XYZ file of C-alpha atoms in Angstrom:
362
model
C 46.786 -60.859 32.440
C 46.038 -58.283 34.860
C 48.512 -56.147 33.367
C 47.002 -56.440 30.173
C 44.165 -55.455 30.909
C 45.772 -51.897 33.281
C 47.639 -51.333 29.575
C 44.122 -51.427 27.761
C 42.399 -49.234 30.104
C 45.381 -46.377 29.934
C 44.964 -46.836 26.623
C 41.195 -46.348 26.120
C 41.588 -43.304 28.674
C 44.803 -41.366 26.096
C 41.553 -41.682 23.287
C 38.882 -40.551 25.247
C 41.241 -37.538 26.292
C 42.534 -36.872 22.660
C 38.634 -37.056 21.631
C 37.948 -34.364 24.288
C 40.975 -32.050 23.432
C 39.702 -32.394 19.628
C 36.503 -31.208 20.726
C 37.912 -28.358 22.900
C 39.762 -27.385 19.303
C 36.877 -27.973 17.260
C 34.723 -25.698 19.549
C 37.543 -23.007 19.799
C 37.320 -22.765 15.787
C 33.660 -22.350 16.111
C 32.587 -20.574 19.572
C 28.930 -19.743 17.666
C 28.062 -23.524 17.298
C 26.309 -25.172 19.870
C 27.225 -28.630 20.694
C 25.353 -31.626 21.932
C 25.168 -31.658 25.826
C 26.431 -28.154 26.160
C 23.428 -27.594 27.914
C 23.295 -30.472 30.199
C 20.441 -31.787 28.380
C 20.150 -34.973 26.173
C 18.730 -34.217 22.547
C 19.331 -30.759 22.090
C 19.635 -29.867 18.625
C 22.791 -29.378 16.883
C 23.223 -25.974 15.081
C 26.066 -26.150 12.807
C 28.257 -23.222 11.012
C 26.449 -24.289 7.743
C 22.875 -23.687 8.958
C 23.172 -20.098 9.785
C 24.329 -19.128 6.291
C 21.151 -19.131 4.629
C 20.290 -16.944 7.230
C 22.998 -14.523 7.006
C 22.643 -14.416 3.173
C 18.860 -13.373 3.328
C 19.741 -10.694 6.063
C 22.545 -9.571 3.285
C 19.368 -9.264 0.276
C 17.307 -7.118 2.436
C 17.106 -3.804 0.940
C 14.945 -0.768 1.487
C 11.212 -1.081 -0.055
C 11.611 1.918 -2.452
C 14.780 0.369 -4.004
C 12.930 -2.547 -5.319
C 8.994 -0.988 -5.411
C 6.730 -3.518 -7.242
C 5.079 -1.055 -9.411
C 6.048 1.981 -11.677
C 6.693 4.773 -9.127
C 10.617 6.121 -9.190
C 11.886 7.377 -5.812
C 14.855 10.069 -5.567
C 17.180 10.999 -2.634
C 16.977 8.081 -0.929
C 13.391 7.228 -1.064
C 12.238 11.241 0.162
C 10.989 12.107 -3.198
C 8.500 10.274 -5.681
C 7.059 10.618 -8.719
C 4.922 8.375 -11.673
C 7.001 6.225 -13.674
C 5.231 7.152 -16.826
C 7.885 7.874 -19.429
C 5.649 9.885 -21.962
C 5.365 12.252 -19.395
C 8.777 14.093 -19.166
C 7.814 16.141 -22.356
C 4.517 17.732 -20.843
C 6.183 17.978 -16.968
C 9.074 20.153 -19.099
C 6.388 21.988 -20.894
C 4.747 23.418 -17.887
C 8.149 24.459 -16.462
C 8.672 26.321 -19.518
C 5.686 28.355 -19.511
C 6.587 29.158 -15.808
C 10.401 29.567 -16.215
C 10.282 31.847 -19.877
C 7.438 34.679 -18.662
C 9.353 34.837 -15.273
C 12.544 35.207 -16.918
C 11.729 37.888 -18.806
C 10.239 39.734 -15.677
C 13.232 39.119 -13.182
C 15.735 40.476 -16.154
C 14.391 43.447 -17.171
C 10.814 44.437 -15.936
C 12.065 43.573 -12.231
C 15.013 45.699 -11.653
C 13.312 48.587 -14.013
C 10.157 48.895 -11.040
C 13.003 48.207 -8.299
C 14.430 51.562 -9.436
C 11.536 53.411 -9.850
C 10.674 52.962 -6.289
C 7.832 50.487 -6.743
C 8.307 47.385 -4.912
C 5.091 46.195 -4.256
C 4.586 44.230 -7.613
C 8.439 42.807 -7.939
C 8.018 41.521 -3.803
C 4.065 39.913 -4.816
C 5.594 38.216 -8.217
C 8.809 36.504 -6.060
C 6.530 35.001 -3.677
C 3.814 34.025 -5.946
C 6.553 32.332 -8.096
C 8.034 30.796 -5.043
C 4.970 29.332 -4.434
C 4.286 28.497 -7.402
C 7.139 26.246 -7.721
C 7.115 24.600 -4.548
C 3.487 23.933 -5.150
C 4.335 22.349 -8.146
C 7.515 20.172 -6.748
C 5.320 19.132 -3.992
C 2.335 17.683 -6.382
C 5.477 15.947 -8.959
C 7.368 14.365 -5.885
C 4.540 13.724 -2.912
C 2.868 10.596 -2.243
C -0.933 10.803 -3.847
C -2.155 8.473 -1.403
C -1.395 5.002 -3.001
C -2.784 1.729 -1.087
C 0.083 -0.689 -1.200
C -0.283 -3.750 -3.111
C -0.751 -7.049 -1.871
C 3.125 -8.461 -1.927
C 3.637 -5.220 -0.246
C 1.653 -5.524 2.551
C 2.942 -9.045 3.223
C 6.383 -8.580 2.698
C 6.217 -5.408 5.375
C 3.884 -7.057 7.730
C 1.636 -3.604 7.787
C -1.277 -5.389 7.250
C -2.483 -4.513 11.065
C -1.801 -0.830 10.442
C -2.953 -0.687 7.227
C -6.535 -2.099 8.850
C -5.995 0.462 11.925
C -5.859 3.148 9.401
C -8.338 2.598 6.964
C -10.754 0.771 9.380
C -11.348 -3.120 7.006
C -8.535 -5.706 5.800
C -7.432 -4.582 2.546
C -6.372 -8.223 2.052
C -10.066 -8.832 2.193
C -9.332 -11.825 4.566
C -7.998 -13.776 1.656
C -4.522 -15.832 2.189
C -4.077 -17.247 -1.812
C -4.617 -13.690 -3.231
C -7.844 -14.894 -5.075
C -10.935 -12.780 -5.200
C -13.070 -12.857 -2.136
C -16.593 -12.816 -1.916
C -16.953 -9.042 -0.711
C -20.225 -8.235 1.984
C -23.226 -6.521 -0.534
C -23.205 -3.803 1.853
C -19.369 -2.893 1.462
C -19.966 -3.165 -2.360
C -23.040 -0.531 -1.693
C -20.603 1.411 0.564
C -17.932 1.588 -2.825
C -15.339 -0.938 -1.649
C -13.968 -2.980 -4.430
C -11.430 -5.922 -5.349
C -8.535 -4.457 -7.417
C -7.737 -7.623 -9.400
C -4.199 -5.909 -10.535
C -3.145 -5.239 -6.662
C -5.242 -7.721 -5.093
C -6.229 -6.015 -2.543
C -9.774 -4.364 -1.723
C -9.633 -0.669 -1.668
C -12.456 1.655 -0.263
C -14.410 3.914 -1.795
C -13.576 6.778 -4.193
C -10.028 4.695 -4.391
C -9.140 3.928 -7.992
C -6.445 1.968 -9.980
C -3.942 4.423 -12.231
C -2.930 2.321 -15.248
C 0.277 4.753 -15.543
C 1.680 4.433 -11.778
C 0.279 0.949 -11.638
C -1.285 1.573 -8.222
C -4.814 2.112 -6.560
C -4.817 6.248 -5.217
C -7.004 7.176 -2.395
C -9.691 9.324 -3.426
C -8.306 9.485 -6.678
C -8.623 12.393 -9.319
C -6.704 11.916 -12.263
C -3.393 10.717 -13.405
C -1.591 14.027 -14.556
C 0.923 14.078 -17.471
C 1.763 17.376 -16.885
C 3.191 16.991 -12.943
C 4.280 13.284 -14.391
C 1.935 11.781 -11.079
C -1.371 10.801 -10.198
C -3.649 13.260 -8.149
C -5.236 12.000 -5.487
C -6.163 12.330 -1.393
C -2.595 13.429 -0.015
C -1.484 15.625 -3.300
C -4.814 17.029 -4.792
C -4.331 20.437 -2.081
C -1.332 20.584 -3.682
C -2.356 20.077 -6.709
C -5.340 22.859 -6.411
C -2.971 25.123 -4.767
C -0.524 25.151 -7.788
C -2.820 25.881 -10.576
C -4.306 28.808 -8.043
C -0.970 29.932 -8.056
C 0.165 29.548 -11.265
C -3.060 31.563 -12.303
C -2.089 34.269 -10.290
C 1.305 34.428 -11.691
C 0.230 34.751 -15.130
C -2.347 37.684 -14.005
C 0.840 39.373 -12.820
C 3.800 38.816 -15.332
C 2.396 38.451 -18.513
C 0.640 42.346 -18.578
C 3.857 43.214 -16.422
C 6.089 41.982 -19.152
C 4.140 43.177 -22.729
C 3.709 46.560 -21.178
C 7.266 47.020 -20.360
C 7.901 45.846 -24.145
C 5.454 47.957 -25.611
C 6.465 51.023 -23.858
C 10.392 50.804 -25.235
C 11.038 52.994 -28.352
C 10.079 51.480 -30.804
C 11.709 53.217 -33.899
C 15.203 52.635 -31.923
C 13.904 48.510 -31.217
C 12.888 48.441 -35.219
C 16.577 49.595 -36.655
C 18.032 47.355 -33.543
C 15.891 44.537 -35.341
C 17.177 45.548 -38.987
C 20.631 45.363 -37.779
C 20.558 42.141 -35.534
C 21.925 38.935 -37.336
C 19.537 36.433 -39.084
C 20.244 33.756 -35.944
C 19.016 37.038 -33.587
C 16.403 37.399 -35.448
C 15.357 33.574 -35.498
C 15.982 33.758 -31.556
C 13.746 36.808 -30.810
C 11.109 35.287 -33.551
C 11.028 32.205 -31.508
C 10.680 33.982 -28.256
C 7.473 36.072 -29.435
C 6.022 32.783 -30.595
C 6.526 31.266 -27.011
C 5.439 34.021 -25.389
C 1.961 33.706 -26.982
C 2.115 29.909 -26.377
C 2.581 31.121 -22.584
C -0.294 33.187 -23.183
C -2.568 30.538 -24.470
C -1.420 28.155 -21.518
C -2.140 30.735 -19.211
C -5.906 30.544 -20.115
C -5.822 27.180 -20.713
C -4.935 27.098 -16.750
C -7.671 29.575 -16.010
C -10.346 27.368 -17.416
C -8.908 24.474 -15.732
C -8.763 26.048 -12.000
C -12.673 27.061 -12.853
C -13.128 22.884 -13.526
C -11.552 22.322 -10.405
C -13.666 25.243 -8.421
C -16.862 23.687 -9.951
C -15.440 19.964 -8.738
C -14.814 21.384 -5.323
C -18.308 22.716 -4.772
C -19.947 19.549 -6.060
C -17.869 17.323 -3.747
C -16.533 15.459 -7.045
C -13.193 14.294 -8.120
C -12.696 14.096 -11.930
C -13.201 10.671 -12.332
C -16.601 10.681 -10.547
C -17.676 13.378 -12.911
C -16.623 11.933 -15.764
C -18.017 8.284 -15.416
C -21.110 9.708 -13.854
C -19.980 8.081 -10.518
C -21.740 9.239 -6.838
C -19.643 10.277 -4.224
C -21.294 7.294 -1.992
C -19.594 8.752 1.226
C -20.418 12.203 0.790
C -16.815 13.260 1.768
C -15.836 16.387 0.452
C -12.717 16.342 -2.409
C -10.324 19.241 -1.403
C -11.202 19.475 3.066
C -11.262 15.803 3.368
C -8.333 14.630 5.763
C -4.839 14.271 4.074
C -4.120 11.178 5.664
C -0.824 9.584 6.358
C 1.328 7.229 4.366
C 0.028 4.121 4.234
C 3.537 2.289 3.372
C 7.103 2.803 4.831
C 9.362 3.237 1.969
C 12.980 2.605 3.980
C 11.697 -0.758 5.371
C 14.106 -3.430 5.079
C 12.539 -6.032 2.710
C 13.404 -9.437 0.868
C 13.217 -8.854 -3.207
C 11.395 -12.247 -3.539
C 8.917 -11.644 -1.691
C 7.557 -8.441 -4.080
C 7.444 -10.727 -6.887
C 3.932 -11.754 -8.173
C 3.322 -15.532 -8.605
C 2.463 -16.759 -11.551
C -1.208 -17.743 -10.744
C -1.526 -14.339 -10.059
C -0.468 -12.615 -13.482
C -3.237 -14.910 -15.091
Protein backbone atom coordinates (compact mmCIF):
# COMPACT_ATOMS: atom_id res chain seq x y z
CA UNK A 1 0.00 0.00 0.00
CA UNK A 2 2.82 2.40 0.80
CA UNK A 3 4.43 1.70 -2.57
CA UNK A 4 1.09 2.34 -4.31
CA UNK A 5 0.72 5.73 -2.55
CA UNK A 6 4.24 6.77 -3.51
CA UNK A 7 3.64 5.78 -7.15
CA UNK A 8 0.37 7.79 -7.19
CA UNK A 9 2.10 10.88 -5.82
CA UNK A 10 4.83 10.62 -8.44
CA UNK A 11 2.23 10.28 -11.22
CA UNK A 12 0.22 13.27 -10.03
CA UNK A 13 3.45 15.31 -9.75
CA UNK A 14 4.37 14.42 -13.31
CA UNK A 15 0.92 15.45 -14.57
CA UNK A 16 1.21 18.79 -12.73
CA UNK A 17 4.62 19.34 -14.27
CA UNK A 18 3.18 18.64 -17.74
CA UNK A 19 0.36 21.13 -17.13
CA UNK A 20 2.88 23.75 -15.99
CA UNK A 21 5.02 23.19 -19.07
CA UNK A 22 1.92 23.41 -21.28
CA UNK A 23 1.06 26.72 -19.61
CA UNK A 24 4.57 28.00 -20.22
CA UNK A 25 4.34 27.01 -23.89
CA UNK A 26 0.96 28.79 -24.27
CA UNK A 27 2.38 31.92 -22.66
CA UNK A 28 5.36 31.78 -25.01
CA UNK A 29 2.98 31.62 -28.01
CA UNK A 30 0.95 34.59 -26.72
CA UNK A 31 3.38 36.71 -24.68
CA UNK A 32 0.94 39.68 -24.62
CA UNK A 33 -1.84 37.69 -22.95
CA UNK A 34 -2.17 38.21 -19.23
CA UNK A 35 -2.58 34.97 -17.35
CA UNK A 36 -4.60 34.45 -14.16
CA UNK A 37 -2.37 34.79 -11.14
CA UNK A 38 0.52 36.33 -13.07
CA UNK A 39 0.44 39.33 -10.78
CA UNK A 40 0.24 37.11 -7.66
CA UNK A 41 -3.35 38.17 -6.81
CA UNK A 42 -6.51 36.18 -7.29
CA UNK A 43 -9.45 37.41 -9.28
CA UNK A 44 -7.43 39.02 -12.06
CA UNK A 45 -9.50 39.30 -15.26
CA UNK A 46 -8.03 37.35 -18.17
CA UNK A 47 -7.25 39.54 -21.19
CA UNK A 48 -7.16 37.01 -24.00
CA UNK A 49 -5.80 37.49 -27.51
CA UNK A 50 -9.29 37.51 -28.92
CA UNK A 51 -10.38 40.53 -26.83
CA UNK A 52 -7.68 42.69 -28.44
CA UNK A 53 -8.75 42.04 -32.00
CA UNK A 54 -11.78 44.42 -32.01
CA UNK A 55 -9.71 47.32 -30.64
CA UNK A 56 -7.06 46.68 -33.27
CA UNK A 57 -9.71 46.68 -35.98
CA UNK A 58 -11.14 49.93 -34.63
CA UNK A 59 -7.71 51.56 -34.77
CA UNK A 60 -7.44 50.50 -38.37
CA UNK A 61 -10.77 52.21 -39.11
CA UNK A 62 -9.56 55.56 -37.78
CA UNK A 63 -9.14 57.99 -40.68
CA UNK A 64 -8.53 61.76 -40.92
CA UNK A 65 -11.66 63.85 -40.52
CA UNK A 66 -11.35 65.46 -43.97
CA UNK A 67 -11.70 62.05 -45.65
CA UNK A 68 -15.11 61.39 -44.05
CA UNK A 69 -16.37 64.97 -43.71
CA UNK A 70 -20.15 64.62 -43.22
CA UNK A 71 -21.29 67.68 -45.21
CA UNK A 72 -20.91 68.75 -48.86
CA UNK A 73 -17.43 70.31 -48.78
CA UNK A 74 -14.59 68.86 -50.80
CA UNK A 75 -10.97 68.71 -49.62
CA UNK A 76 -7.81 68.74 -51.73
CA UNK A 77 -4.05 68.44 -51.14
CA UNK A 78 -4.43 66.12 -48.14
CA UNK A 79 -6.97 68.39 -46.49
CA UNK A 80 -5.02 71.64 -46.81
CA UNK A 81 -7.53 73.16 -49.24
CA UNK A 82 -11.31 72.98 -48.97
CA UNK A 83 -14.09 74.33 -51.12
CA UNK A 84 -17.86 74.09 -51.49
CA UNK A 85 -19.45 70.90 -52.68
CA UNK A 86 -22.08 72.19 -55.09
CA UNK A 87 -21.61 70.63 -58.54
CA UNK A 88 -23.60 73.46 -60.13
CA UNK A 89 -20.91 76.00 -59.21
CA UNK A 90 -18.13 74.70 -61.43
CA UNK A 91 -19.46 76.49 -64.55
CA UNK A 92 -19.67 79.95 -62.85
CA UNK A 93 -16.23 79.40 -61.32
CA UNK A 94 -14.73 78.58 -64.73
CA UNK A 95 -16.50 81.65 -66.14
CA UNK A 96 -14.77 83.87 -63.55
CA UNK A 97 -11.36 82.45 -64.38
CA UNK A 98 -12.06 82.93 -68.10
CA UNK A 99 -13.01 86.58 -67.61
CA UNK A 100 -9.72 87.13 -65.78
CA UNK A 101 -7.39 85.08 -67.97
CA UNK A 102 -8.73 86.11 -71.41
CA UNK A 103 -8.01 89.88 -71.28
CA UNK A 104 -4.88 89.30 -69.18
CA UNK A 105 -3.52 86.89 -71.80
CA UNK A 106 -4.12 89.45 -74.56
CA UNK A 107 -2.28 92.03 -72.49
CA UNK A 108 0.71 89.81 -71.66
CA UNK A 109 1.05 88.47 -75.23
CA UNK A 110 0.80 91.74 -77.19
CA UNK A 111 0.66 94.85 -74.98
CA UNK A 112 3.25 93.87 -72.37
CA UNK A 113 6.15 93.29 -74.84
CA UNK A 114 5.27 96.44 -76.82
CA UNK A 115 5.33 98.67 -73.74
CA UNK A 116 8.44 97.00 -72.35
CA UNK A 117 10.43 97.53 -75.55
CA UNK A 118 9.42 101.19 -75.54
CA UNK A 119 10.75 101.64 -72.01
CA UNK A 120 7.32 102.02 -70.37
CA UNK A 121 7.79 99.76 -67.35
CA UNK A 122 5.26 101.14 -64.87
CA UNK A 123 2.06 99.78 -66.46
CA UNK A 124 3.37 96.25 -67.22
CA UNK A 125 4.74 95.87 -63.67
CA UNK A 126 1.50 97.20 -62.15
CA UNK A 127 -0.63 94.83 -64.24
CA UNK A 128 1.58 91.88 -63.31
CA UNK A 129 1.34 92.72 -59.60
CA UNK A 130 -2.44 93.23 -59.65
CA UNK A 131 -2.96 90.07 -61.73
CA UNK A 132 -0.93 88.00 -59.23
CA UNK A 133 -2.86 89.49 -56.32
CA UNK A 134 -6.20 88.81 -58.04
CA UNK A 135 -5.32 85.16 -58.71
CA UNK A 136 -4.13 84.67 -55.12
CA UNK A 137 -7.22 86.27 -53.56
CA UNK A 138 -9.55 84.26 -55.77
CA UNK A 139 -7.82 81.00 -54.79
CA UNK A 140 -7.89 82.04 -51.12
CA UNK A 141 -11.62 82.78 -51.31
CA UNK A 142 -12.33 79.48 -53.07
CA UNK A 143 -10.15 77.19 -50.97
CA UNK A 144 -10.24 78.40 -47.35
CA UNK A 145 -12.55 77.67 -44.43
CA UNK A 146 -15.26 80.37 -44.41
CA UNK A 147 -15.85 79.90 -40.67
CA UNK A 148 -17.62 76.55 -40.41
CA UNK A 149 -19.12 75.61 -37.05
CA UNK A 150 -18.77 71.80 -36.88
CA UNK A 151 -21.99 69.86 -36.65
CA UNK A 152 -22.91 67.73 -33.65
CA UNK A 153 -21.45 64.47 -35.00
CA UNK A 154 -18.07 66.13 -35.65
CA UNK A 155 -17.98 67.69 -32.17
CA UNK A 156 -18.69 64.35 -30.50
CA UNK A 157 -16.36 62.33 -32.73
CA UNK A 158 -13.40 64.68 -32.24
CA UNK A 159 -14.13 65.63 -28.63
CA UNK A 160 -13.61 69.33 -29.41
CA UNK A 161 -16.54 70.54 -27.30
CA UNK A 162 -14.42 72.24 -24.60
CA UNK A 163 -12.24 73.96 -27.23
CA UNK A 164 -15.33 75.22 -29.05
CA UNK A 165 -16.81 76.52 -25.81
CA UNK A 166 -13.56 78.34 -25.04
CA UNK A 167 -13.41 79.85 -28.55
CA UNK A 168 -17.07 80.82 -28.89
CA UNK A 169 -17.99 81.43 -25.27
CA UNK A 170 -20.93 78.99 -25.09
CA UNK A 171 -21.74 75.30 -25.38
CA UNK A 172 -22.57 74.60 -29.03
CA UNK A 173 -24.30 71.34 -28.02
CA UNK A 174 -26.73 73.33 -25.89
CA UNK A 175 -26.40 70.93 -22.98
CA UNK A 176 -28.45 68.38 -24.93
CA UNK A 177 -27.19 64.82 -24.61
CA UNK A 178 -29.62 63.26 -27.10
CA UNK A 179 -29.40 65.90 -29.86
CA UNK A 180 -32.93 67.18 -29.36
CA UNK A 181 -33.64 70.88 -29.44
CA UNK A 182 -32.99 72.37 -25.99
CA UNK A 183 -34.90 75.21 -24.40
CA UNK A 184 -32.71 78.23 -25.07
CA UNK A 185 -32.59 81.05 -22.58
CA UNK A 186 -34.83 83.90 -23.86
CA UNK A 187 -31.92 86.27 -23.26
CA UNK A 188 -29.75 84.22 -25.64
CA UNK A 189 -32.49 84.31 -28.28
CA UNK A 190 -32.66 88.08 -28.12
CA UNK A 191 -28.88 88.13 -28.62
CA UNK A 192 -29.21 86.13 -31.83
CA UNK A 193 -28.42 82.57 -30.72
CA UNK A 194 -30.39 79.96 -32.66
CA UNK A 195 -30.74 76.17 -32.72
CA UNK A 196 -29.87 74.59 -36.06
CA UNK A 197 -32.07 71.55 -36.64
CA UNK A 198 -29.81 70.23 -39.40
CA UNK A 199 -26.46 70.46 -37.57
CA UNK A 200 -28.17 70.03 -34.17
CA UNK A 201 -26.06 72.71 -32.54
CA UNK A 202 -26.56 76.18 -31.13
CA UNK A 203 -25.15 78.69 -33.60
CA UNK A 204 -23.96 82.14 -32.51
CA UNK A 205 -25.31 85.53 -33.67
CA UNK A 206 -24.91 86.35 -37.40
CA UNK A 207 -24.18 82.68 -38.19
CA UNK A 208 -26.45 80.85 -40.60
CA UNK A 209 -26.84 77.44 -42.20
CA UNK A 210 -25.79 77.18 -45.86
CA UNK A 211 -27.95 74.73 -47.78
CA UNK A 212 -25.35 74.37 -50.55
CA UNK A 213 -22.45 73.38 -48.28
CA UNK A 214 -24.71 71.95 -45.53
CA UNK A 215 -22.83 73.74 -42.74
CA UNK A 216 -23.41 76.53 -40.27
CA UNK A 217 -21.03 79.40 -41.06
CA UNK A 218 -19.93 82.23 -38.75
CA UNK A 219 -21.00 85.71 -39.90
CA UNK A 220 -22.53 84.16 -43.00
CA UNK A 221 -22.68 86.60 -45.91
CA UNK A 222 -23.77 84.42 -48.85
CA UNK A 223 -22.88 81.33 -50.84
CA UNK A 224 -21.09 82.53 -53.96
CA UNK A 225 -21.33 80.17 -56.97
CA UNK A 226 -18.54 82.08 -58.75
CA UNK A 227 -16.02 81.05 -56.08
CA UNK A 228 -17.80 77.76 -55.26
CA UNK A 229 -17.66 78.47 -51.55
CA UNK A 230 -19.45 80.21 -48.73
CA UNK A 231 -18.38 83.75 -47.91
CA UNK A 232 -18.22 84.17 -44.16
CA UNK A 233 -16.19 85.38 -41.23
CA UNK A 234 -12.88 83.72 -42.16
CA UNK A 235 -12.76 84.51 -45.90
CA UNK A 236 -14.84 87.68 -46.36
CA UNK A 237 -11.71 89.87 -46.42
CA UNK A 238 -10.32 87.60 -49.17
CA UNK A 239 -13.58 88.00 -51.11
CA UNK A 240 -13.66 91.78 -50.79
CA UNK A 241 -9.98 91.98 -51.71
CA UNK A 242 -10.68 89.85 -54.77
CA UNK A 243 -13.53 92.00 -56.14
CA UNK A 244 -11.41 95.10 -55.45
CA UNK A 245 -8.34 93.77 -57.25
CA UNK A 246 -10.34 92.39 -60.19
CA UNK A 247 -11.94 95.81 -60.65
CA UNK A 248 -8.51 97.48 -60.67
CA UNK A 249 -7.20 94.83 -63.07
CA UNK A 250 -10.07 95.49 -65.46
CA UNK A 251 -9.41 99.25 -65.33
CA UNK A 252 -5.75 98.65 -66.24
CA UNK A 253 -6.02 95.84 -68.80
CA UNK A 254 -9.13 96.50 -70.89
CA UNK A 255 -8.30 100.11 -71.93
CA UNK A 256 -4.71 99.05 -72.69
CA UNK A 257 -5.79 96.16 -74.91
CA UNK A 258 -8.41 98.23 -76.74
CA UNK A 259 -5.94 101.09 -77.29
CA UNK A 260 -3.28 98.72 -78.60
CA UNK A 261 -5.52 97.01 -81.15
CA UNK A 262 -7.19 100.25 -82.24
CA UNK A 263 -3.73 101.75 -82.95
CA UNK A 264 -2.88 99.02 -85.47
CA UNK A 265 -2.96 99.73 -89.22
CA UNK A 266 -6.66 99.27 -89.95
CA UNK A 267 -6.23 98.73 -93.71
CA UNK A 268 -3.62 96.06 -93.15
CA UNK A 269 -5.79 94.43 -90.53
CA UNK A 270 -8.80 94.34 -92.91
CA UNK A 271 -6.66 92.77 -95.65
CA UNK A 272 -5.41 90.10 -93.27
CA UNK A 273 -8.98 89.40 -92.16
CA UNK A 274 -10.16 89.00 -95.75
CA UNK A 275 -7.35 86.56 -96.47
CA UNK A 276 -7.93 84.52 -93.31
CA UNK A 277 -9.67 81.17 -93.46
CA UNK A 278 -13.25 80.67 -92.33
CA UNK A 279 -12.23 78.95 -89.09
CA UNK A 280 -9.85 81.81 -88.30
CA UNK A 281 -12.62 84.36 -88.85
CA UNK A 282 -14.93 82.44 -86.54
CA UNK A 283 -12.20 82.38 -83.88
CA UNK A 284 -11.61 86.13 -84.21
CA UNK A 285 -15.33 86.90 -84.02
CA UNK A 286 -15.58 84.66 -80.96
CA UNK A 287 -12.67 86.51 -79.41
CA UNK A 288 -14.41 89.83 -80.05
CA UNK A 289 -17.60 88.59 -78.45
CA UNK A 290 -15.56 87.37 -75.49
CA UNK A 291 -14.00 90.79 -75.06
CA UNK A 292 -17.46 92.38 -75.03
CA UNK A 293 -18.62 89.92 -72.37
CA UNK A 294 -15.53 90.67 -70.32
CA UNK A 295 -16.32 94.39 -70.48
CA UNK A 296 -19.87 93.71 -69.29
CA UNK A 297 -18.55 91.50 -66.47
CA UNK A 298 -16.15 94.28 -65.46
CA UNK A 299 -19.02 96.74 -65.18
CA UNK A 300 -20.95 94.24 -63.06
CA UNK A 301 -17.92 93.75 -60.81
CA UNK A 302 -17.86 97.52 -60.28
CA UNK A 303 -21.51 97.39 -59.17
CA UNK A 304 -20.75 94.43 -56.88
CA UNK A 305 -17.81 96.28 -55.34
CA UNK A 306 -19.97 99.33 -54.64
CA UNK A 307 -22.66 97.12 -53.07
CA UNK A 308 -20.19 95.54 -50.64
CA UNK A 309 -18.70 98.92 -49.79
CA UNK A 310 -22.23 99.90 -48.76
CA UNK A 311 -22.60 96.71 -46.67
CA UNK A 312 -19.27 97.31 -44.94
CA UNK A 313 -20.17 100.92 -44.17
CA UNK A 314 -23.47 99.82 -42.60
CA UNK A 315 -21.93 96.78 -40.78
CA UNK A 316 -24.30 94.34 -42.47
CA UNK A 317 -23.93 91.09 -44.36
CA UNK A 318 -25.71 90.28 -47.59
CA UNK A 319 -28.22 88.06 -45.80
CA UNK A 320 -28.88 90.63 -43.08
CA UNK A 321 -29.51 93.35 -45.67
CA UNK A 322 -31.76 91.21 -47.90
CA UNK A 323 -33.84 89.82 -45.02
CA UNK A 324 -33.76 92.97 -42.86
CA UNK A 325 -32.05 91.14 -39.99
CA UNK A 326 -30.50 93.53 -37.44
CA UNK A 327 -26.85 93.29 -36.47
CA UNK A 328 -27.57 92.52 -32.83
CA UNK A 329 -23.98 92.67 -31.56
CA UNK A 330 -22.98 95.63 -33.80
CA UNK A 331 -19.91 93.73 -34.98
CA UNK A 332 -18.16 95.17 -38.07
CA UNK A 333 -18.40 93.13 -41.26
CA UNK A 334 -14.85 93.50 -42.58
CA UNK A 335 -12.56 94.56 -39.75
CA UNK A 336 -13.78 92.11 -37.09
CA UNK A 337 -11.36 89.37 -35.94
CA UNK A 338 -11.11 86.44 -38.33
CA UNK A 339 -10.92 83.85 -35.56
CA UNK A 340 -9.43 80.33 -35.61
CA UNK A 341 -10.63 77.29 -37.52
CA UNK A 342 -13.11 75.49 -35.28
CA UNK A 343 -12.24 71.93 -36.31
CA UNK A 344 -9.12 69.85 -36.85
CA UNK A 345 -9.44 68.35 -40.33
CA UNK A 346 -6.51 65.95 -39.71
CA UNK A 347 -7.77 64.46 -36.45
CA UNK A 348 -8.32 60.70 -36.67
CA UNK A 349 -11.97 59.71 -36.22
CA UNK A 350 -14.08 56.58 -36.57
CA UNK A 351 -16.37 56.95 -39.64
CA UNK A 352 -19.16 55.22 -37.72
CA UNK A 353 -19.18 58.08 -35.20
CA UNK A 354 -20.12 60.56 -37.96
CA UNK A 355 -23.30 58.77 -39.00
CA UNK A 356 -26.46 60.73 -38.26
CA UNK A 357 -28.97 58.75 -36.16
CA UNK A 358 -32.25 57.92 -37.89
CA UNK A 359 -34.29 59.88 -35.37
CA UNK A 360 -32.22 62.98 -36.15
CA UNK A 361 -33.10 62.81 -39.84
CA UNK A 362 -36.82 62.98 -39.20
